[in-house]
Short mmCIF file of C-alpha atoms and ligand atoms in Angstrom, two decimals:
data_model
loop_
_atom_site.label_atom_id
_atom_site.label_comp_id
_atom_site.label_asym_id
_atom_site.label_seq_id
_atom_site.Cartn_x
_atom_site.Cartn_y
_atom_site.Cartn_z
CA UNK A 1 0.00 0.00 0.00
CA UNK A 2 1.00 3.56 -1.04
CA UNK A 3 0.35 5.84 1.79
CA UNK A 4 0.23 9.70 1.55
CA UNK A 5 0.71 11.30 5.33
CA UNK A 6 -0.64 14.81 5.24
CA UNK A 7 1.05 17.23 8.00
CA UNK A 8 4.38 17.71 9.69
CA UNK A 9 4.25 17.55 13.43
CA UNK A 10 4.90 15.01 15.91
CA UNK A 11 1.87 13.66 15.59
CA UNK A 12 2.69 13.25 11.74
CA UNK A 13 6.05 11.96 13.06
CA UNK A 14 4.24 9.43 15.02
CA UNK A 15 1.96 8.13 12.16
CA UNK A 16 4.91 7.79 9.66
CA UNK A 17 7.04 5.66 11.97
CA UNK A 18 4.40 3.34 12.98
CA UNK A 19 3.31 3.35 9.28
CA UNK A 20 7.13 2.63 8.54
CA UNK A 21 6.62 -0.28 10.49
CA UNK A 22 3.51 -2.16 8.51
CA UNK A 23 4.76 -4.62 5.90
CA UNK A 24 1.76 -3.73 3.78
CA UNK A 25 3.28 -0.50 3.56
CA UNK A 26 5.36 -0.38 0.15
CA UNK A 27 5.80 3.38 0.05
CA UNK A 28 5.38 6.08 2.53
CA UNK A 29 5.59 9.81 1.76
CA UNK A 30 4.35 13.08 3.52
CA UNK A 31 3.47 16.59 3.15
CA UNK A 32 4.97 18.61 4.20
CA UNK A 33 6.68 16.84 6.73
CA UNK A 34 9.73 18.10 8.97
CA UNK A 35 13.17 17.11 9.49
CA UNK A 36 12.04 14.14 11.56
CA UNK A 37 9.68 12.58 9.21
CA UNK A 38 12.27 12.68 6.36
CA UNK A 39 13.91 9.83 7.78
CA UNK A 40 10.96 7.11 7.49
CA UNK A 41 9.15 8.78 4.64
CA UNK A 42 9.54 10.89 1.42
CA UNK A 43 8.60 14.30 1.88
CA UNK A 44 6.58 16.58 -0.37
CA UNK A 45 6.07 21.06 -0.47
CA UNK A 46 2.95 21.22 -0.19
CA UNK A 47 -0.11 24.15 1.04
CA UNK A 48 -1.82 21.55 3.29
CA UNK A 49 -5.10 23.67 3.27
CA UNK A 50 -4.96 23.13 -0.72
CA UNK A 51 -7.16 20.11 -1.42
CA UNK A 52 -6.60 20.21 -5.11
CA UNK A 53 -2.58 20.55 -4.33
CA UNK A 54 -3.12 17.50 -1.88
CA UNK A 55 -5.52 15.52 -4.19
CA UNK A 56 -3.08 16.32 -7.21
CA UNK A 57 0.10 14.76 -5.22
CA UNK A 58 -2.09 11.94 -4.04
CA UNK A 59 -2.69 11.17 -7.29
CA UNK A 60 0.31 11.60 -8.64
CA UNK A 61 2.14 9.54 -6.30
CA UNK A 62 -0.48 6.76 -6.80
CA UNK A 63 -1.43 7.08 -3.16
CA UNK A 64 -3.98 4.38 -2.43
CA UNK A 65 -4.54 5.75 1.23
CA UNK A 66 -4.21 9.50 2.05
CA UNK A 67 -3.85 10.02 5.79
CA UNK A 68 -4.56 13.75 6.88
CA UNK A 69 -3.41 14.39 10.83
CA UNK A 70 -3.97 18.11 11.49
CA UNK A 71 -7.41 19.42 11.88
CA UNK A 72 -7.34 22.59 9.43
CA UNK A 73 -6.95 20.56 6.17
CA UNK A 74 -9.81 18.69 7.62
CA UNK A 75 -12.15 21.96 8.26
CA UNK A 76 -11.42 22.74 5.46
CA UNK A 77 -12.46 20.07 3.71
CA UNK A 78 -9.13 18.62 2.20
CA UNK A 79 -10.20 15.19 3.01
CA UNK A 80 -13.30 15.56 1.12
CA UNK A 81 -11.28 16.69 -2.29
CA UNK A 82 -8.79 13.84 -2.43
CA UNK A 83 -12.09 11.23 -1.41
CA UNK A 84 -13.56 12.88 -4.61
CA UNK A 85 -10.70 11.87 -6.61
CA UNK A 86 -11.32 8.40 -5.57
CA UNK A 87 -8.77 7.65 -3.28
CA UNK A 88 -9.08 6.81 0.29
CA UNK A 89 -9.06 8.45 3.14
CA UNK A 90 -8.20 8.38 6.67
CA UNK A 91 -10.04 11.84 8.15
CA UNK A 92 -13.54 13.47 8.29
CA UNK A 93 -15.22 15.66 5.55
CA UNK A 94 -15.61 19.49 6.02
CA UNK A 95 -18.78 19.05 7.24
CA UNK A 96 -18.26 16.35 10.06
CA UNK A 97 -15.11 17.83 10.89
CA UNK A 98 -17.02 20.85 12.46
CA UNK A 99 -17.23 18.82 15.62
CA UNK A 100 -14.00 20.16 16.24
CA UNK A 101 -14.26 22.99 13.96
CA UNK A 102 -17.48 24.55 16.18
CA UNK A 103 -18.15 24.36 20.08
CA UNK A 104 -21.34 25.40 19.13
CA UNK A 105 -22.30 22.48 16.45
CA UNK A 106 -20.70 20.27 19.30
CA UNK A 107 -22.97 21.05 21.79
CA UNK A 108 -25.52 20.34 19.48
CA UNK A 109 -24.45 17.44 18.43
CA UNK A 110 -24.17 16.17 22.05
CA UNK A 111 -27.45 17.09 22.98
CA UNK A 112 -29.42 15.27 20.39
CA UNK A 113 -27.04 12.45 20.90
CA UNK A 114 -27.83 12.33 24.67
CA UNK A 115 -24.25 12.71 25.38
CA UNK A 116 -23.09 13.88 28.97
CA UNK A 117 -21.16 17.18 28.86
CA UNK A 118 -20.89 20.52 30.57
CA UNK A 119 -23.85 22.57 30.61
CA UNK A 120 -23.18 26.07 28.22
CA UNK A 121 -24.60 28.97 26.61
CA UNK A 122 -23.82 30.05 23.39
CA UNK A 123 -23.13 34.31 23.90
CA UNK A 124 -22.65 36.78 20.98
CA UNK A 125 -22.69 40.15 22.84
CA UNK A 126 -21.11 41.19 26.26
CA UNK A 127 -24.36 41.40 27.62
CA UNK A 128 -24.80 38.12 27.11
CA UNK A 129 -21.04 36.67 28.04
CA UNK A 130 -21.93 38.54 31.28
CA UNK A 131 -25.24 36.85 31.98
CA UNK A 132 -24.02 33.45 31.29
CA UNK A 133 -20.88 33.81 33.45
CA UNK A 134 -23.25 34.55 36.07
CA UNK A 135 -25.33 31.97 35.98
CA UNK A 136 -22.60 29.82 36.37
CA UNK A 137 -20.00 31.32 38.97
CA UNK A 138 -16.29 31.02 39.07
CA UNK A 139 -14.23 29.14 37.98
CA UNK A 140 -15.31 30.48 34.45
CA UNK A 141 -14.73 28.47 31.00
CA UNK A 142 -15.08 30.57 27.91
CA UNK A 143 -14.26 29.14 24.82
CA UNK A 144 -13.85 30.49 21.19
CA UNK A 145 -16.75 28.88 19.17
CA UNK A 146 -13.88 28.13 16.02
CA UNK A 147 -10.58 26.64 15.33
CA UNK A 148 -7.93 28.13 18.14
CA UNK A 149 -5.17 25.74 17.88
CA UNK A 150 -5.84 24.67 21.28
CA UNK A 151 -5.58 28.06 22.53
CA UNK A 152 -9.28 29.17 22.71
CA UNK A 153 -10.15 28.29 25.69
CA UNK A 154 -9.70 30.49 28.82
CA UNK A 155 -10.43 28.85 32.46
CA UNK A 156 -10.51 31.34 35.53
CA UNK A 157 -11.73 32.69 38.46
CA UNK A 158 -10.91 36.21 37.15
CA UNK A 159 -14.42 37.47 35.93
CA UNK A 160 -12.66 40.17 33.95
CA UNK A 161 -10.42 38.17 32.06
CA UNK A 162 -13.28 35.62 31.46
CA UNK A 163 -14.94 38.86 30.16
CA UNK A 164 -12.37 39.73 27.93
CA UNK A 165 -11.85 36.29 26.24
CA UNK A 166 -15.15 36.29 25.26
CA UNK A 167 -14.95 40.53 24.14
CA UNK A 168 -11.91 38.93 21.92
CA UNK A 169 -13.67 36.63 20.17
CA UNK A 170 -16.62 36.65 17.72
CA UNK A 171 -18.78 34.22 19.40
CA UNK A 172 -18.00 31.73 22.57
CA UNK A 173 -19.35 28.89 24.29
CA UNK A 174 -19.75 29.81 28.19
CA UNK A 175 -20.09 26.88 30.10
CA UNK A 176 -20.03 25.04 34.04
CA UNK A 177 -17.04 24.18 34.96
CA UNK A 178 -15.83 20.36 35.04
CA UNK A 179 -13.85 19.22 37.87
CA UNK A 180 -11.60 15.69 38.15
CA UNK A 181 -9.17 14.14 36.24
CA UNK A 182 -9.30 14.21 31.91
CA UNK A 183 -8.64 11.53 30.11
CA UNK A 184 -8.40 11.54 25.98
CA UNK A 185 -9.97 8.56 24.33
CA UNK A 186 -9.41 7.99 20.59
CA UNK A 187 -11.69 6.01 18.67
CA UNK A 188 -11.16 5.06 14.58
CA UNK A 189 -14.30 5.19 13.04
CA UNK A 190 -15.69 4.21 9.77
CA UNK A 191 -19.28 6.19 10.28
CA UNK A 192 -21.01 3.12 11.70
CA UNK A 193 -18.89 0.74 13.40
CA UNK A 194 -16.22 2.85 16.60
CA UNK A 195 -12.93 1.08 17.42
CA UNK A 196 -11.60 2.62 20.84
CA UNK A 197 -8.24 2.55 21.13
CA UNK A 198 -6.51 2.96 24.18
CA UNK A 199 -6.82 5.82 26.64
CA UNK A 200 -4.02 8.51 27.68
CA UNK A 201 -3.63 11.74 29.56
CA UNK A 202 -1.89 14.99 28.18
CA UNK A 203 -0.48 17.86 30.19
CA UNK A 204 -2.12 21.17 28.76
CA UNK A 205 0.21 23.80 30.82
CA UNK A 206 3.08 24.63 30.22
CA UNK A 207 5.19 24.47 33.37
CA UNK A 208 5.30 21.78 36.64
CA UNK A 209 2.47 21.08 38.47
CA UNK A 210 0.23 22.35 36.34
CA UNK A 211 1.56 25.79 36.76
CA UNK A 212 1.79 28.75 33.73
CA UNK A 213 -0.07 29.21 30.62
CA UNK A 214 -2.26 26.63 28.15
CA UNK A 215 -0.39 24.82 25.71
CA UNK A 216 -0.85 22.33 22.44
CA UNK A 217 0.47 19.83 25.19
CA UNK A 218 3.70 18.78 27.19
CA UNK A 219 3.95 15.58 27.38
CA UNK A 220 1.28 12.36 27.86
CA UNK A 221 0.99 8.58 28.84
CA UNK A 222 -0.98 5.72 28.60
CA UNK A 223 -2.03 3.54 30.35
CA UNK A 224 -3.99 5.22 33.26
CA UNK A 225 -3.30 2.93 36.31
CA UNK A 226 -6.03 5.03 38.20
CA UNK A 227 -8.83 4.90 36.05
CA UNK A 228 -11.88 3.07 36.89
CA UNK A 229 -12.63 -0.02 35.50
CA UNK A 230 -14.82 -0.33 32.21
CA UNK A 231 -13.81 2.96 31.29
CA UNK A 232 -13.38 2.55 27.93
CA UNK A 233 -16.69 0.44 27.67
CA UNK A 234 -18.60 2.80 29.51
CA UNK A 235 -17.31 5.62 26.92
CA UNK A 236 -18.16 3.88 23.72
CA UNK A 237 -21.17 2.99 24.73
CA UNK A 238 -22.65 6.51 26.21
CA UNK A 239 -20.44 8.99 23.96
CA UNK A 240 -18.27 7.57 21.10
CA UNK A 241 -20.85 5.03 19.50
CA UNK A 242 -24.06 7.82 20.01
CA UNK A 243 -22.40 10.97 18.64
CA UNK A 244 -20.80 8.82 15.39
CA UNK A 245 -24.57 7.24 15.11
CA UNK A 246 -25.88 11.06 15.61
CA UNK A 247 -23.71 12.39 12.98
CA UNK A 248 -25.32 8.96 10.64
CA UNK A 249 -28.51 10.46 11.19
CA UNK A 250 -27.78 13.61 10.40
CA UNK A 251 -26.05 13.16 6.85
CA UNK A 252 -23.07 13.81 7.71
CA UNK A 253 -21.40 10.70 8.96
CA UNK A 254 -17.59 11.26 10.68
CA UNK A 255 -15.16 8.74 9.47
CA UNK A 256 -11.45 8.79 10.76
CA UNK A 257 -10.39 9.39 14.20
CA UNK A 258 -13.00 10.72 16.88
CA UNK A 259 -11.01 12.09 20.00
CA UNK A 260 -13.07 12.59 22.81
CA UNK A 261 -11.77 14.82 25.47
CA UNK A 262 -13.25 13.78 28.94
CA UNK A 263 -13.63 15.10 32.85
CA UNK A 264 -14.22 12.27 35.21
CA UNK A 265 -16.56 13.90 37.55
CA UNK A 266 -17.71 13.27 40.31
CA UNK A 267 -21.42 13.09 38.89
CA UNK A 268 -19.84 10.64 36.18
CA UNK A 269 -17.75 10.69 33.00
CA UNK A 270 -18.19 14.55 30.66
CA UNK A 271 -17.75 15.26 27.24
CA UNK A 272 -15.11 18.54 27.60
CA UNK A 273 -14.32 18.60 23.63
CA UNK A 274 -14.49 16.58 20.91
CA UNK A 275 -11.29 16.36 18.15
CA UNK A 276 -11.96 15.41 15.00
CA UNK A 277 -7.87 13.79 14.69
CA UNK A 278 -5.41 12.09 16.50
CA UNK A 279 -4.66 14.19 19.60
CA UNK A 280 -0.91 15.63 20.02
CA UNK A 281 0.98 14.44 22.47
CA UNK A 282 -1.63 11.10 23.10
CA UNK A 283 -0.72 9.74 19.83
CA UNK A 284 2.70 9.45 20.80
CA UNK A 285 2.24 7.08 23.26
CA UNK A 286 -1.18 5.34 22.27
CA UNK A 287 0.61 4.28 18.79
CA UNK A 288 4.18 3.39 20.68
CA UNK A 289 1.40 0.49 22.84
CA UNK A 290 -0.59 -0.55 19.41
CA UNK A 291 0.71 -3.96 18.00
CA UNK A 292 -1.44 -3.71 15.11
CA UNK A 293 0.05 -2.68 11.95
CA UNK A 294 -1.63 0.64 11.44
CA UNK A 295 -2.20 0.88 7.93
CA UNK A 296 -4.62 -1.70 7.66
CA UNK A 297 -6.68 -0.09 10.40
CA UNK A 298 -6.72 3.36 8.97
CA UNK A 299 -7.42 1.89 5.40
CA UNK A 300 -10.30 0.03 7.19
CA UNK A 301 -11.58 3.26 8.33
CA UNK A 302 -11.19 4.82 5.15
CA UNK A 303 -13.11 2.33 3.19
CA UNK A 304 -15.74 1.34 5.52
CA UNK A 305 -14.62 -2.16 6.48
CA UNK A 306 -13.91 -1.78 10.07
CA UNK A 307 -16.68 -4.56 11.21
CA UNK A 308 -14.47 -6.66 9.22
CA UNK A 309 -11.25 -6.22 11.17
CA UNK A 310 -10.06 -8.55 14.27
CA UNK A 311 -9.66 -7.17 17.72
CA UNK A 312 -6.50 -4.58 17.88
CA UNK A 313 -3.70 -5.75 19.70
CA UNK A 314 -2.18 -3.46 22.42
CA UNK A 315 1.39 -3.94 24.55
CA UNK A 316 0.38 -4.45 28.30
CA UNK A 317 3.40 -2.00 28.70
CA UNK A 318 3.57 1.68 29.22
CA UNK A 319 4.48 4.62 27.19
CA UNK A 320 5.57 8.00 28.35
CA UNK A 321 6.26 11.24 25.95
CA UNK A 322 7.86 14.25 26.87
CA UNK A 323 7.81 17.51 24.77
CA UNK A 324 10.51 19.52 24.73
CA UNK A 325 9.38 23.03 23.33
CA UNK A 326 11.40 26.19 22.45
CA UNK A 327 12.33 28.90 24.69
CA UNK A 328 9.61 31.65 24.77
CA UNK A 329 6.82 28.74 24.02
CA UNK A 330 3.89 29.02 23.95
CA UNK A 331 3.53 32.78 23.99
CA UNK A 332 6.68 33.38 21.48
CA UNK A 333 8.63 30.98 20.75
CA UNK A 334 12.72 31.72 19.18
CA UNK A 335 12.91 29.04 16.14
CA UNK A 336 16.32 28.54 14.21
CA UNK A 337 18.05 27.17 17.46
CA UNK A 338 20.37 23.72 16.31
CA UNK A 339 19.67 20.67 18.31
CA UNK A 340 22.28 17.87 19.43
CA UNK A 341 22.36 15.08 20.83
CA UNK A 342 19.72 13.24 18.49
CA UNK A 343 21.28 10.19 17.76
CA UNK A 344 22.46 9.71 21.28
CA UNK A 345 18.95 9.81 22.87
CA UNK A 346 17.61 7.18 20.82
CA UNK A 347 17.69 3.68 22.34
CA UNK A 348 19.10 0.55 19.57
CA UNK A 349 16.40 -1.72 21.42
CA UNK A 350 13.60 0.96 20.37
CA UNK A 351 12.69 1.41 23.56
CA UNK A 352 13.31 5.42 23.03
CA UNK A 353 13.00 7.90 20.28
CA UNK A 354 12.50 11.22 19.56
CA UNK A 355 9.54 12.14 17.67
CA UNK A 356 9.92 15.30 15.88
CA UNK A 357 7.41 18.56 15.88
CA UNK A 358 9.00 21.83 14.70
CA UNK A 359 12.21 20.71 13.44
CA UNK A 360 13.69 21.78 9.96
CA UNK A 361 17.33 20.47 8.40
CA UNK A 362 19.67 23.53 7.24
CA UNK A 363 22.05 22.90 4.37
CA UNK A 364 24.31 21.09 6.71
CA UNK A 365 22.97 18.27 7.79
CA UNK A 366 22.39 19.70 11.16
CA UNK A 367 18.48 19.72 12.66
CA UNK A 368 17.33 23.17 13.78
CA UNK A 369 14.43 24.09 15.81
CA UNK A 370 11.53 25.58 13.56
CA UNK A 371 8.41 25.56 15.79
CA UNK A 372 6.95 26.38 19.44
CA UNK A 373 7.03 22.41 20.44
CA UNK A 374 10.16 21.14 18.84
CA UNK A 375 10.16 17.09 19.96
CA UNK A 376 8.58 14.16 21.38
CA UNK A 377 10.87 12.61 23.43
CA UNK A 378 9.09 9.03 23.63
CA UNK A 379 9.84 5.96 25.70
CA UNK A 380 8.33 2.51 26.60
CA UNK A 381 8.93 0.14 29.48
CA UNK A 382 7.00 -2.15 31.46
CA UNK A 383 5.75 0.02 33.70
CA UNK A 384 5.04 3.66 33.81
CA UNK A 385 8.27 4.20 35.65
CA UNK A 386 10.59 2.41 33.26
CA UNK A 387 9.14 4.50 30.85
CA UNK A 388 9.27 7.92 32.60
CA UNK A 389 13.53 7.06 33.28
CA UNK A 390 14.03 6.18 29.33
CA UNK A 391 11.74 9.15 28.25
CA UNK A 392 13.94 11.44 30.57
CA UNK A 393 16.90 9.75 30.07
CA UNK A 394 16.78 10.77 26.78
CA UNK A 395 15.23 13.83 27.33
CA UNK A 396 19.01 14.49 29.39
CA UNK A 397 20.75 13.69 26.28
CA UNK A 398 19.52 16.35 23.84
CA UNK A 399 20.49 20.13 24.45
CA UNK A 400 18.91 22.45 22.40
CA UNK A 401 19.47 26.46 23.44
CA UNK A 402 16.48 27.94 25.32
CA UNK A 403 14.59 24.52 25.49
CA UNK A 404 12.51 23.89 28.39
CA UNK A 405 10.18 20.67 29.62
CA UNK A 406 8.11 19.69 32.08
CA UNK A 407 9.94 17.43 35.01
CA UNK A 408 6.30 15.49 35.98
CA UNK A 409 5.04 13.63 33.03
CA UNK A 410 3.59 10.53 34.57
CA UNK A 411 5.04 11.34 37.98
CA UNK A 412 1.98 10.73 39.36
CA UNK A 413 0.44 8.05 37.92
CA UNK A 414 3.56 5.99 38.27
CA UNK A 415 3.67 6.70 42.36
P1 AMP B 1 -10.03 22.30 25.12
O1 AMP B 1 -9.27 23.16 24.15
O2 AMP B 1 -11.51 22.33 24.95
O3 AMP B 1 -9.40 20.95 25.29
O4 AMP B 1 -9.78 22.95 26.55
C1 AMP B 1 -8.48 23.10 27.03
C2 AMP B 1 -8.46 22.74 28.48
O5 AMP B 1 -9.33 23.61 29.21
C3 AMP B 1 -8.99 21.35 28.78
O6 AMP B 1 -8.03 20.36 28.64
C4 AMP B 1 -9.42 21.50 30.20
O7 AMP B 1 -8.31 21.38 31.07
C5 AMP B 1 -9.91 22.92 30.28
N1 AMP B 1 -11.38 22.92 30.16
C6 AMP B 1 -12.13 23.01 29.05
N2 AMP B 1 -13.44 22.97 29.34
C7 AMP B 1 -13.54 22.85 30.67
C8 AMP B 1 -14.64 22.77 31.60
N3 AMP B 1 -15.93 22.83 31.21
N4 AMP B 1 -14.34 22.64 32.91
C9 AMP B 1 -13.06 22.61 33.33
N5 AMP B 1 -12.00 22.70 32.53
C10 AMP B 1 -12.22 22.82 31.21
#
């Protein structure tokens, strides 16, 4: 199989290796890739919001599955314009992909889906921000009703900087606030039949403890020794396999990767967000525990077969990822930094490697930093602490100027 990989992050990194790894796969490529990537996969130029530039490489490459990871191509409709051409694909159309592309269409979504989440108000005006955050009480949540990159969403107890976030944007969902631990749970979907995968935990700020500003993510594991039992049953059958049967009913049926975000409350399991692609930093470490070969299950997906594949296979082991991100991250990052030290952090068993996110090769063979989150430092072991010491371990071995990571990826869960 000829597989086309459309993005460049870690995430992309993350597909491509464990793509790499399939026997059926006979050629890998992706676009536009990053310095990372370019070492498992051929990479292409390309405007990944251009579905006719993606559809025409797709088909010029003879791609026979195109994979896209980010959401933007996805909103806007990418996957839709290479599935016209004919050629599969792993990813949502335009029009299911708003379940990550609007809060609002979420929420709606959710509700005639009977799904659990938090209870919200969608505001326009000030007048009505103000209401809403009133009727709820600190802490506040307002969130940006589009695409934010992960940044949309403000959560305090400052009613004037709730305010403010919702002044900023256009229009915002207001809603109660969640309390308990999150979990992300990925399921592949082909529209009718919902394959859960297995479920990890991301860390959204940026510094220890949970201290300093929202990020993309800092690091993540899987699995979650705390969580309750039939967790994962409990989730496909009151939220993953309703909302992917709502979105059937509704003529627009979501195929590709459905990434529910989730509070474990103390009045049971809520819906935070949905993603409508793999998750960045989970994917890191849910694809370093799969044992399946990938590309049959995203081809699967992409051609509506998924009844007809046999149960996925998962290590019992751990995995552990830690980002390391670029000084100034996440409010302004400094890119063009060189990074060493590569080839010494990565383990010959395979039991650590470094995933690459905003990474570019200058003209001398050495890897400079070219994004906010600049690697995935990822490790597995039989445990969560065997993991955490070869993620860090390796984490000790790179030095890039300015970088900085968080010290407590796992740290609790593997107490
Ligand atoms: P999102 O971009 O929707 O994932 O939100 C980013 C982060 O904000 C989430 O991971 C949560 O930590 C937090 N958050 C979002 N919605 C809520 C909520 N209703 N209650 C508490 N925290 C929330």
């Amino acid at each position: 199989m000829k597989v086309l990989v459309i993005g460049g992050g870690a995430r992309e990194h993350a597909l491509c290796r464990s793509l790499s790894q399939d026997p059926a796969v006979t050629e890998l490529h992706c676009a536009p890739g990053n310095a990372g990537i370019a070492q498992v996969a051929t990479v292409h130029p390309v405007d990944q919001l251009d579905g006719a530039q993606v559809t025409a490489l797709a088909v010029r490459l003879g791609a026979e599955l195109v994979v896209v990871g980010p959401e933007a191509p996805l909103v806007a409709g990418v996957a839709d314009a290479v599935r016209a051409a004919g050629i599969p694909v792993f990813g949502p159309s335009g029009e299911a992909a708003l379940l990550e592309g609007s809060k609002a269409f979420a929420k709606d979504v959710m509700a005639g889906a009977g799904v659990p989440t938090a209870r919200s108000y969608v505001c326009t005006t000030a007048a009505e921000a103000a209401e809403a955050l009133d009727a709820f009480g600190p802490p506040y949540v307002v969130k940006d009703d589009g695409l934010a990159a992960g940044k949309g969403v403000v959560v305090t107890s400052d009613r004037a900087e709730a305010l403010a976030h919702a002044g900023a944007c256009e229009r915002v969902v207001i809603e109660e606030y969640l309390d308990g631990p999150e979990v992300s749970l990925f399921a592949i979907t082909d529209g009718t039949t919902v394959l859960p995968l297995q479920p990890a935990q991301d860390f959204k700020r940026a510094l220890d403890g949970d201290q300093g500003p929202n990020t993309g993510g800092m690091g993540a594991y899987s699995p979650l020794p705390w969580a309750p039992e039939g967790l994962v049953e409990d989730v496909l059958a009151t939220v993953l396999q309703p909302t992917v049967d709502e979105l059937r009913r509704r003529g627009t049926p979501f195929s590709g990767l459905l990434y529910a975000g989730l509070a474990l409350t103390s009045r049971g399991t809520r819906v935070i967000e949905f993603n409508a692609r793999f998750g960045d930093p989970e994917t890191q470490v849910v694809l370093a525990r799969l044992r399946t070969p990938l590309a049959g299950v995203l081809h699967a997906s992409a051609t509506g077969t998924l009844d007809q594949l046999e149960p996925l296979r998962w290590d019992e082991g751990a995995a552990v990822t830690v980002v390391i991100a670029a000084e100034g991250y996440p409010a302004a990052p400094r890119t063009g930094d060189p990074i060493e030290g590569l080839a010494e952090a990565e383990a010959a068993d395979g039991t650590a490697y470094v995933l690459h996110a905003g990474t570019k090769a200058d003209g001398d063979g050495r890897v400079l930093s070219a994004g906010g989150r600049v690697l995935s430092v990822t490790a597995t072991g039989a445990d969560l602490v065997e993991a955490r010491e070869r993620a860090y371990r390796s984490v000790g071995r790179i030095s890039l100027a300015g970088g900085q990571h968080r010290g407590d990826i796992a740290l609790k869960a593997a107490q």
